[in-house]
PDB file of C-alpha atoms in Angstrom:
ATOM      1  CA  MET E   1      10.013  17.294  15.616  1.00  0.00           C
ATOM      2  CA  GLU E   2      13.348  17.147  17.418  1.00  0.00           C
ATOM      3  CA  THR E   3      11.907  14.592  19.786  1.00  0.00           C
ATOM      4  CA  ALA E   4      10.734  12.509  16.830  1.00  0.00           C
ATOM      5  CA  ILE E   5      14.264  12.467  15.466  1.00  0.00           C
ATOM      6  CA  GLN E   6      15.616  11.522  18.863  1.00  0.00           C
ATOM      7  CA  GLN E   7      13.050   8.755  19.048  1.00  0.00           C
ATOM      8  CA  LEU E   8      14.280   7.455  15.736  1.00  0.00           C
ATOM      9  CA  GLN E   9      17.976   7.371  16.539  1.00  0.00           C
ATOM     10  CA  GLY E  10      19.132   3.897  17.324  1.00  0.00           C
ATOM     11  CA  VAL E  11      16.677   1.864  15.280  1.00  0.00           C
ATOM     12  CA  PRO E  12      18.902  -0.289  13.078  1.00  0.00           C
ATOM     13  CA  ILE E  13      18.191  -0.016   9.378  1.00  0.00           C
ATOM     14  CA  ASN E  14      17.740  -3.751   9.047  1.00  0.00           C
ATOM     15  CA  HIS E  15      14.804  -3.595  11.439  1.00  0.00           C
ATOM     16  CA  TYR E  16      13.153  -1.403   8.850  1.00  0.00           C
ATOM     17  CA  LEU E  17      14.043  -4.012   6.246  1.00  0.00           C
ATOM     18  CA  ILE E  18      12.546  -6.801   8.342  1.00  0.00           C
ATOM     19  CA  PHE E  19       9.414  -4.848   9.154  1.00  0.00           C
ATOM     20  CA  CYS E  20       8.782  -3.842   5.532  1.00  0.00           C
ATOM     21  CA  SER E  21       9.366  -7.339   4.218  1.00  0.00           C
ATOM     22  CA  VAL E  22       6.916  -8.719   6.769  1.00  0.00           C
ATOM     23  CA  ILE E  23       4.274  -6.237   5.636  1.00  0.00           C
ATOM     24  CA  PHE E  24       5.054  -7.091   2.005  1.00  0.00           C
ATOM     25  CA  ALA E  25       4.664 -10.797   2.760  1.00  0.00           C
ATOM     26  CA  ILE E  26       1.333 -10.114   4.471  1.00  0.00           C
ATOM     27  CA  GLY E  27       0.230  -8.432   1.244  1.00  0.00           C
ATOM     28  CA  VAL E  28       1.358 -11.440  -0.785  1.00  0.00           C
ATOM     29  CA  ILE E  29      -0.506 -13.793   1.542  1.00  0.00           C
ATOM     30  CA  GLY E  30      -3.593 -11.633   1.225  1.00  0.00           C
ATOM     31  CA  VAL E  31      -3.483 -11.890  -2.554  1.00  0.00           C
ATOM     32  CA  LEU E  32      -3.036 -15.650  -2.332  1.00  0.00           C
ATOM     33  CA  ILE E  33      -5.708 -16.562   0.207  1.00  0.00           C
ATOM     34  CA  ARG E  34      -8.619 -14.245  -0.564  1.00  0.00           C
ATOM     35  CA  ARG E  35     -11.129 -14.604  -3.355  1.00  0.00           C
ATOM     36  CA  ASN E  36     -12.687 -11.157  -3.146  1.00  0.00           C
ATOM     37  CA  VAL E  37     -11.048  -9.011  -5.826  1.00  0.00           C
ATOM     38  CA  ILE E  38     -11.409  -5.832  -3.766  1.00  0.00           C
ATOM     39  CA  ILE E  39      -9.515  -7.315  -0.834  1.00  0.00           C
ATOM     40  CA  MET E  40      -6.839  -8.549  -3.219  1.00  0.00           C
ATOM     41  CA  MET E  41      -6.413  -4.955  -4.407  1.00  0.00           C
ATOM     42  CA  MET E  42      -6.172  -3.826  -0.804  1.00  0.00           C
ATOM     43  CA  SER E  43      -3.376  -6.342  -0.304  1.00  0.00           C
ATOM     44  CA  ILE E  44      -1.609  -4.859  -3.299  1.00  0.00           C
ATOM     45  CA  GLU E  45      -1.899  -1.462  -1.605  1.00  0.00           C
ATOM     46  CA  LEU E  46      -0.264  -2.963   1.479  1.00  0.00           C
ATOM     47  CA  MET E  47       2.648  -4.165  -0.637  1.00  0.00           C
ATOM     48  CA  LEU E  48       3.059  -0.745  -2.260  1.00  0.00           C
ATOM     49  CA  ASN E  49       3.043   0.897   1.157  1.00  0.00           C
ATOM     50  CA  ALA E  50       5.723  -1.427   2.485  1.00  0.00           C
ATOM     51  CA  VAL E  51       7.979  -0.532  -0.435  1.00  0.00           C
ATOM     52  CA  ASN E  52       7.231   3.163   0.050  1.00  0.00           C
ATOM     53  CA  LEU E  53       8.226   3.105   3.691  1.00  0.00           C
ATOM     54  CA  LEU E  54      11.462   1.292   2.896  1.00  0.00           C
ATOM     55  CA  LEU E  55      12.332   3.821   0.188  1.00  0.00           C
ATOM     56  CA  ALA E  56      11.718   6.663   2.619  1.00  0.00           C
ATOM     57  CA  ALA E  57      13.827   4.973   5.311  1.00  0.00           C
ATOM     58  CA  PHE E  58      16.770   4.489   2.962  1.00  0.00           C
ATOM     59  CA  SER E  59      16.459   8.018   1.628  1.00  0.00           C
ATOM     60  CA  VAL E  60      16.705   9.319   5.196  1.00  0.00           C
ATOM     61  CA  GLN E  61      19.606   6.988   5.890  1.00  0.00           C
ATOM     62  CA  HIS E  62      21.588   8.168   2.886  1.00  0.00           C
ATOM     63  CA  GLY E  63      20.561  11.807   3.094  1.00  0.00           C
ATOM     64  CA  ASP E  64      19.267  11.763  -0.469  1.00  0.00           C
ATOM     65  CA  ALA E  65      15.898  13.321  -1.271  1.00  0.00           C
ATOM     66  CA  SER E  66      15.397  11.312  -4.485  1.00  0.00           C
ATOM     67  CA  GLY E  67      13.968   8.360  -2.591  1.00  0.00           C
ATOM     68  CA  GLN E  68      11.176  10.447  -1.154  1.00  0.00           C
ATOM     69  CA  VAL E  69      10.386  11.857  -4.599  1.00  0.00           C
ATOM     70  CA  PHE E  70      10.094   8.280  -5.852  1.00  0.00           C
ATOM     71  CA  VAL E  71       7.657   7.554  -3.023  1.00  0.00           C
ATOM     72  CA  PHE E  72       5.620  10.513  -4.195  1.00  0.00           C
ATOM     73  CA  PHE E  73       5.497   9.104  -7.732  1.00  0.00           C
ATOM     74  CA  ILE E  74       4.565   5.664  -6.434  1.00  0.00           C
ATOM     75  CA  MET E  75       1.664   7.225  -4.545  1.00  0.00           C
ATOM     76  CA  ALA E  76       0.416   8.902  -7.722  1.00  0.00           C
ATOM     77  CA  LEU E  77       0.730   5.577  -9.520  1.00  0.00           C
ATOM     78  CA  ALA E  78      -1.159   3.794  -6.742  1.00  0.00           C
ATOM     79  CA  ALA E  79      -4.003   6.282  -6.976  1.00  0.00           C
ATOM     80  CA  ALA E  80      -4.255   5.731 -10.739  1.00  0.00           C
ATOM     81  CA  GLU E  81      -4.066   1.976 -10.298  1.00  0.00           C
ATOM     82  CA  VAL E  82      -6.847   1.937  -7.714  1.00  0.00           C
ATOM     83  CA  ALA E  83      -9.128   4.114  -9.842  1.00  0.00           C
ATOM     84  CA  VAL E  84      -8.745   1.954 -12.952  1.00  0.00           C
ATOM     85  CA  GLY E  85      -8.823  -1.302 -10.978  1.00  0.00           C
ATOM     86  CA  LEU E  86     -12.015  -0.439  -9.151  1.00  0.00           C
ATOM     87  CA  ALA E  87     -13.636   0.634 -12.437  1.00  0.00           C
ATOM     88  CA  ILE E  88     -12.722  -2.746 -13.908  1.00  0.00           C
ATOM     89  CA  ILE E  89     -14.151  -4.466 -10.811  1.00  0.00           C
ATOM     90  CA  ILE E  90     -17.415  -2.559 -11.217  1.00  0.00           C
ATOM     91  CA  MET E  91     -17.584  -3.647 -14.844  1.00  0.00           C
ATOM     92  CA  VAL E  92     -16.894  -7.274 -13.919  1.00  0.00           C
ATOM     93  CA  TYR E  93     -19.541  -7.082 -11.203  1.00  0.00           C
ATOM     94  CA  ARG E  94     -22.048  -5.739 -13.694  1.00  0.00           C
ATOM     95  CA  ASN E  95     -21.410  -8.655 -16.020  1.00  0.00           C
ATOM     96  CA  THR E  96     -21.067 -11.531 -13.554  1.00  0.00           C
ATOM     97  CA  LYS E  97     -22.907 -10.262 -10.437  1.00  0.00           C
ATOM     98  CA  SER E  98     -20.015 -11.148  -8.192  1.00  0.00           C
ATOM     99  CA  VAL E  99     -16.553  -9.936  -7.220  1.00  0.00           C
ATOM    100  CA  ASP E 100     -15.275 -13.459  -6.782  1.00  0.00           C
ATOM    101  CA  ILE E 101     -11.998 -13.970  -8.595  1.00  0.00           C
ATOM    102  CA  GLU E 102     -13.223 -17.418  -9.647  1.00  0.00           C
ATOM    103  CA  SER E 103     -15.993 -15.822 -11.668  1.00  0.00           C
ATOM    104  CA  LEU E 104     -13.317 -14.589 -14.048  1.00  0.00           C
ATOM    105  CA  HIS E 105     -12.462 -18.097 -15.230  1.00  0.00           C
ATOM    106  CA  LYS E 106     -14.359 -17.322 -18.406  1.00  0.00           C
ATOM    107  CA  LEU E 107     -11.482 -15.077 -19.366  1.00  0.00           C
ATOM    108  CA  ARG E 108      -9.594 -18.199 -20.392  1.00  0.00           C
ATOM    109  CA  TRP E 109      -9.741 -18.664 -24.107  1.00  0.00           C
TER     110      TRP E 109
ATOM    111  CA  MET T   1      13.289   3.934  19.720  1.00  0.00           C
ATOM    112  CA  THR T   2      10.553   1.996  21.441  1.00  0.00           C
ATOM    113  CA  VAL T   3       7.959   4.055  19.575  1.00  0.00           C
ATOM    114  CA  PHE T   4       9.129   2.480  16.326  1.00  0.00           C
ATOM    115  CA  TYR T   5       8.666  -1.046  17.637  1.00  0.00           C
ATOM    116  CA  LEU T   6       5.254  -0.257  19.095  1.00  0.00           C
ATOM    117  CA  VAL T   7       4.019   1.280  15.844  1.00  0.00           C
ATOM    118  CA  ALA T   8       5.584  -1.514  13.783  1.00  0.00           C
ATOM    119  CA  PHE T   9       3.776  -4.087  15.913  1.00  0.00           C
ATOM    120  CA  LEU T  10       0.507  -2.214  15.426  1.00  0.00           C
ATOM    121  CA  SER T  11       1.074  -2.059  11.648  1.00  0.00           C
ATOM    122  CA  VAL T  12       1.692  -5.788  11.388  1.00  0.00           C
ATOM    123  CA  PHE T  13      -1.282  -6.553  13.615  1.00  0.00           C
ATOM    124  CA  PHE T  14      -3.710  -4.410  11.639  1.00  0.00           C
ATOM    125  CA  ALA T  15      -2.328  -5.637   8.324  1.00  0.00           C
ATOM    126  CA  LEU T  16      -2.992  -9.199   9.454  1.00  0.00           C
ATOM    127  CA  MET T  17      -6.491  -8.204  10.541  1.00  0.00           C
ATOM    128  CA  THR T  18      -7.018  -6.653   7.105  1.00  0.00           C
ATOM    129  CA  ILE T  19      -6.434  -9.855   5.235  1.00  0.00           C
ATOM    130  CA  PHE T  20      -8.033 -12.256   7.727  1.00  0.00           C
ATOM    131  CA  THR T  21     -11.280 -10.422   8.485  1.00  0.00           C
ATOM    132  CA  LYS T  22     -14.278 -11.895   6.699  1.00  0.00           C
ATOM    133  CA  ASN T  23     -16.361  -8.727   6.396  1.00  0.00           C
ATOM    134  CA  PRO T  24     -14.974  -6.543   3.575  1.00  0.00           C
ATOM    135  CA  VAL T  25     -15.997  -3.273   5.230  1.00  0.00           C
ATOM    136  CA  HIS T  26     -14.146  -4.182   8.426  1.00  0.00           C
ATOM    137  CA  SER T  27     -11.218  -5.076   6.215  1.00  0.00           C
ATOM    138  CA  VAL T  28     -11.199  -1.597   4.686  1.00  0.00           C
ATOM    139  CA  LEU T  29     -11.393   0.005   8.124  1.00  0.00           C
ATOM    140  CA  TYR T  30      -8.447  -2.046   9.366  1.00  0.00           C
ATOM    141  CA  LEU T  31      -6.565  -0.993   6.243  1.00  0.00           C
ATOM    142  CA  VAL T  32      -7.236   2.645   7.154  1.00  0.00           C
ATOM    143  CA  VAL T  33      -5.693   2.055  10.579  1.00  0.00           C
ATOM    144  CA  THR T  34      -2.714   0.351   8.933  1.00  0.00           C
ATOM    145  CA  PHE T  35      -2.176   3.376   6.709  1.00  0.00           C
ATOM    146  CA  PHE T  36      -2.415   5.610   9.757  1.00  0.00           C
ATOM    147  CA  THR T  37       0.395   3.685  11.415  1.00  0.00           C
ATOM    148  CA  PHE T  38       2.407   4.150   8.231  1.00  0.00           C
ATOM    149  CA  THR T  39       1.818   7.875   8.534  1.00  0.00           C
ATOM    150  CA  ILE T  40       3.273   7.704  12.036  1.00  0.00           C
ATOM    151  CA  HIS T  41       6.285   5.904  10.602  1.00  0.00           C
ATOM    152  CA  TYR T  42       6.815   8.730   8.114  1.00  0.00           C
ATOM    153  CA  ILE T  43       6.609  11.294  10.911  1.00  0.00           C
ATOM    154  CA  LEU T  44       9.188   9.317  12.880  1.00  0.00           C
ATOM    155  CA  LEU T  45      11.436   9.413   9.793  1.00  0.00           C
ATOM    156  CA  ASN T  46      10.943  13.204   9.702  1.00  0.00           C
ATOM    157  CA  ALA T  47       9.449  12.873   6.215  1.00  0.00           C
ATOM    158  CA  GLN T  48       6.708  15.382   6.861  1.00  0.00           C
ATOM    159  CA  PHE T  49       5.651  15.860   3.259  1.00  0.00           C
ATOM    160  CA  LEU T  50       5.247  12.125   2.749  1.00  0.00           C
ATOM    161  CA  ALA T  51       3.324  11.832   6.003  1.00  0.00           C
ATOM    162  CA  VAL T  52       0.820  14.454   4.883  1.00  0.00           C
ATOM    163  CA  VAL T  53       0.534  13.011   1.361  1.00  0.00           C
ATOM    164  CA  ASN T  54       0.114   9.512   2.767  1.00  0.00           C
ATOM    165  CA  PHE T  55      -2.602  10.763   5.067  1.00  0.00           C
ATOM    166  CA  ILE T  56      -4.484  12.593   2.314  1.00  0.00           C
ATOM    167  CA  VAL T  57      -4.044  10.205  -0.598  1.00  0.00           C
ATOM    168  CA  TYR T  58      -4.283   6.839   1.104  1.00  0.00           C
ATOM    169  CA  MET T  59      -6.558   7.506   4.051  1.00  0.00           C
ATOM    170  CA  GLY T  60      -8.631  10.060   2.191  1.00  0.00           C
ATOM    171  CA  ALA T  61      -8.906   9.284  -1.481  1.00  0.00           C
ATOM    172  CA  ILE T  62      -8.133   5.610  -1.858  1.00  0.00           C
ATOM    173  CA  MET T  63     -10.113   4.482   1.167  1.00  0.00           C
ATOM    174  CA  VAL T  64     -13.137   6.494   0.044  1.00  0.00           C
ATOM    175  CA  LEU T  65     -12.889   4.779  -3.337  1.00  0.00           C
ATOM    176  CA  PHE T  66     -12.761   1.335  -1.733  1.00  0.00           C
ATOM    177  CA  LEU T  67     -15.624   2.048   0.645  1.00  0.00           C
ATOM    178  CA  PHE T  68     -17.783   3.531  -2.093  1.00  0.00           C
ATOM    179  CA  VAL T  69     -17.255   0.546  -4.364  1.00  0.00           C
ATOM    180  CA  LEU T  70     -17.953  -1.891  -1.530  1.00  0.00           C
ATOM    181  CA  MET T  71     -21.124  -0.121  -0.511  1.00  0.00           C
ATOM    182  CA  LEU T  72     -22.364   0.551  -4.043  1.00  0.00           C
ATOM    183  CA  LEU T  73     -21.952  -3.111  -4.888  1.00  0.00           C
ATOM    184  CA  ASN T  74     -23.724  -3.948  -1.610  1.00  0.00           C
ATOM    185  CA  LEU T  75     -20.985  -6.278  -0.467  1.00  0.00           C
ATOM    186  CA  ASN T  76     -20.968  -5.200   3.159  1.00  0.00           C
ATOM    187  CA  LYS T  77     -21.867  -8.623   4.465  1.00  0.00           C
ATOM    188  CA  ASP T  78     -19.671 -11.629   4.963  1.00  0.00           C
ATOM    189  CA  THR T  79     -21.062 -13.768   2.177  1.00  0.00           C
ATOM    190  CA  GLU T  80     -17.743 -14.076   0.475  1.00  0.00           C
ATOM    191  CA  PRO T  81     -16.960 -17.652  -0.482  1.00  0.00           C
ATOM    192  CA  MET T  82     -13.648 -18.497   1.071  1.00  0.00           C
ATOM    193  CA  LYS T  83     -10.953 -20.602  -0.443  1.00  0.00           C
ATOM    194  CA  SER T  84     -10.489 -24.089   0.903  1.00  0.00           C
ATOM    195  CA  ASN T  85      -8.275 -24.523   3.932  1.00  0.00           C
ATOM    196  CA  LEU T  86      -5.650 -26.345   1.918  1.00  0.00           C
ATOM    197  CA  VAL T  87      -5.239 -23.420  -0.477  1.00  0.00           C
ATOM    198  CA  LYS T  88      -5.127 -21.013   2.470  1.00  0.00           C
ATOM    199  CA  MET T  89      -2.408 -23.024   4.154  1.00  0.00           C
ATOM    200  CA  MET T  90      -0.442 -23.132   0.921  1.00  0.00           C
ATOM    201  CA  GLY T  91      -0.776 -19.364   0.570  1.00  0.00           C
ATOM    202  CA  VAL T  92       0.455 -18.745   4.106  1.00  0.00           C
ATOM    203  CA  VAL T  93       3.351 -21.163   3.630  1.00  0.00           C
ATOM    204  CA  ALA T  94       4.297 -19.450   0.370  1.00  0.00           C
ATOM    205  CA  GLY T  95       4.278 -16.061   2.100  1.00  0.00           C
ATOM    206  CA  CYS T  96       6.428 -17.373   4.942  1.00  0.00           C
ATOM    207  CA  CYS T  97       8.851 -18.830   2.387  1.00  0.00           C
ATOM    208  CA  LEU T  98       9.118 -15.378   0.840  1.00  0.00           C
ATOM    209  CA  VAL T  99       9.939 -13.877   4.250  1.00  0.00           C
ATOM    210  CA  VAL T 100      12.582 -16.541   4.895  1.00  0.00           C
ATOM    211  CA  VAL T 101      14.233 -16.003   1.510  1.00  0.00           C
ATOM    212  CA  VAL T 102      14.294 -12.227   1.951  1.00  0.00           C
ATOM    213  CA  PHE T 103      15.726 -12.516   5.467  1.00  0.00           C
ATOM    214  CA  GLY T 104      18.406 -14.820   4.120  1.00  0.00           C
ATOM    215  CA  ALA T 105      19.314 -12.180   1.577  1.00  0.00           C
ATOM    216  CA  PHE T 106      19.459  -9.510   4.301  1.00  0.00           C
ATOM    217  CA  ARG T 107      21.948 -11.557   6.321  1.00  0.00           C
ATOM    218  CA  VAL T 108      24.435 -11.129   3.487  1.00  0.00           C
ATOM    219  CA  PHE T 109      24.244  -7.348   3.643  1.00  0.00           C
ATOM    220  CA  ASP T 110      24.880  -7.048   7.389  1.00  0.00           C
ATOM    221  CA  LEU T 111      23.142  -3.696   7.721  1.00  0.00           C
ATOM    222  CA  SER T 112      23.045  -3.511  11.490  1.00  0.00           C
ATOM    223  CA  ASN T 113      24.242   0.098  11.684  1.00  0.00           C
ATOM    224  CA  PRO T 114      21.643   2.313  13.333  1.00  0.00           C
ATOM    225  CA  LEU T 115      19.618   4.722  11.273  1.00  0.00           C
ATOM    226  CA  VAL T 116      21.139   8.197  11.530  1.00  0.00           C
ATOM    227  CA  VAL T 117      19.240  11.186  10.237  1.00  0.00           C
ATOM    228  CA  LYS T 118      22.005  12.914   8.320  1.00  0.00           C
ATOM    229  CA  ASP T 119      19.998  15.883   7.144  1.00  0.00           C
ATOM    230  CA  PRO T 120      16.845  16.599   9.175  1.00  0.00           C
ATOM    231  CA  ASN T 121      15.523  18.958   6.505  1.00  0.00           C
ATOM    232  CA  ILE T 122      15.399  16.346   3.784  1.00  0.00           C
ATOM    233  CA  GLY T 123      11.742  15.467   4.101  1.00  0.00           C
ATOM    234  CA  LEU T 124      10.442  18.996   4.358  1.00  0.00           C
ATOM    235  CA  VAL T 125       8.227  20.410   1.653  1.00  0.00           C
ATOM    236  CA  LYS T 126      10.730  23.104   0.707  1.00  0.00           C
ATOM    237  CA  ASN T 127      13.570  20.703   0.063  1.00  0.00           C
ATOM    238  CA  LEU T 128      11.451  18.079  -1.678  1.00  0.00           C
ATOM    239  CA  GLY T 129       9.838  20.708  -3.871  1.00  0.00           C
ATOM    240  CA  LYS T 130      13.220  21.876  -5.059  1.00  0.00           C
ATOM    241  CA  VAL T 131      14.266  18.341  -5.972  1.00  0.00           C
ATOM    242  CA  LEU T 132      10.911  17.562  -7.564  1.00  0.00           C
ATOM    243  CA  PHE T 133      10.812  20.611  -9.786  1.00  0.00           C
ATOM    244  CA  LYS T 134      14.482  20.580 -10.777  1.00  0.00           C
ATOM    245  CA  GLU T 135      15.694  17.027 -11.233  1.00  0.00           C
ATOM    246  CA  PHE T 136      12.366  15.274 -11.620  1.00  0.00           C
ATOM    247  CA  LEU T 137      10.449  17.802 -13.679  1.00  0.00           C
ATOM    248  CA  LEU T 138       9.879  15.511 -16.670  1.00  0.00           C
ATOM    249  CA  PRO T 139       8.598  12.545 -14.610  1.00  0.00           C
ATOM    250  CA  PHE T 140       6.383  14.955 -12.711  1.00  0.00           C
ATOM    251  CA  GLU T 141       4.770  16.185 -15.925  1.00  0.00           C
ATOM    252  CA  LEU T 142       4.469  12.625 -17.219  1.00  0.00           C
ATOM    253  CA  SER T 143       2.710  11.575 -14.027  1.00  0.00           C
ATOM    254  CA  SER T 144       0.102  14.222 -14.689  1.00  0.00           C
ATOM    255  CA  ILE T 145      -0.579  12.562 -18.048  1.00  0.00           C
ATOM    256  CA  LEU T 146      -0.751   9.217 -16.242  1.00  0.00           C
ATOM    257  CA  LEU T 147      -3.350  10.554 -13.819  1.00  0.00           C
ATOM    258  CA  LEU T 148      -5.377  12.075 -16.646  1.00  0.00           C
ATOM    259  CA  THR T 149      -5.304   8.777 -18.537  1.00  0.00           C
ATOM    260  CA  ALA T 150      -6.352   6.893 -15.418  1.00  0.00           C
ATOM    261  CA  MET T 151      -9.217   9.290 -14.817  1.00  0.00           C
ATOM    262  CA  ILE T 152     -10.532   9.001 -18.373  1.00  0.00           C
ATOM    263  CA  GLY T 153     -10.056   5.231 -18.297  1.00  0.00           C
ATOM    264  CA  ALA T 154     -11.920   4.874 -15.029  1.00  0.00           C
ATOM    265  CA  ILE T 155     -14.837   6.946 -16.273  1.00  0.00           C
ATOM    266  CA  LEU T 156     -15.005   5.062 -19.562  1.00  0.00           C
ATOM    267  CA  LEU T 157     -14.815   1.676 -17.864  1.00  0.00           C
ATOM    268  CA  ALA T 158     -17.337   2.339 -15.133  1.00  0.00           C
ATOM    269  CA  LYS T 159     -19.839   4.132 -17.339  1.00  0.00           C
ATOM    270  CA  LYS T 160     -23.008   2.205 -18.021  1.00  0.00           C
ATOM    271  CA  GLU T 161     -23.251   1.065 -21.619  1.00  0.00           C
ATOM    272  CA  THR T 162     -26.294   2.682 -23.108  1.00  0.00           C
ATOM    273  CA  ARG T 163     -26.475   0.610 -26.240  1.00  0.00           C
ATOM    274  CA  LYS T 164     -26.103  -3.110 -26.493  1.00  0.00           C
ATOM    275  CA  VAL T 165     -23.574  -4.342 -29.000  1.00  0.00           C
TER     276      VAL T 165
END
């Protein structure tokens, strides 16, 4: 583990910022360009992960353990979100026989 | 130091593969690899607890959920209707605009100081457990209610309706 810490020393914190925002943007692009609801949820997971990594990086930078506890809570939230979201997708699939986001246009009133 | 850039490159590459692959099952597998690279990032940050939780929760539980839903719905073929190229281009441009705006905001901060691990013990289970069960006890208990609600909701939603209304 000492070698891991030595490996880490010297990476500027704004490279973490840049990297996480790129991953977040990839998640946003995934939500925008795909029509499959499941892949859109996977993109949302990517976005959550980017935020998690940035929280952990800043918590290490500031020497404060609260950030990593927040990451833990976000992971619990992500698990709940995926379970409910996939259940909703299964229900939509049962009613419309597709997971295409366009098939939900009937939700408009 | 170079390990970070190598793993970051791999993360971005596999994340891009996740959203641009046509076959949903391949997409899930690329997402698993992306999460694995995130686990490596946590290990590099010496956040061992988060690395293990990331490994178990994301690569274990969430990916199994995704794969099960994909395979139960029999979607493991690339029959997905894609959006038109114009909409795709607009999506990519919008994402790039987001990156540009965020980078512009980062320039103001000028955070070029290197990351220094002040306290190497911060990410260990012992330390995190103390913080979690002292300062964050109430949110911890509330998150258990959240998980219970999500479990009941998922079962209720996915259950087949026996009677027609």
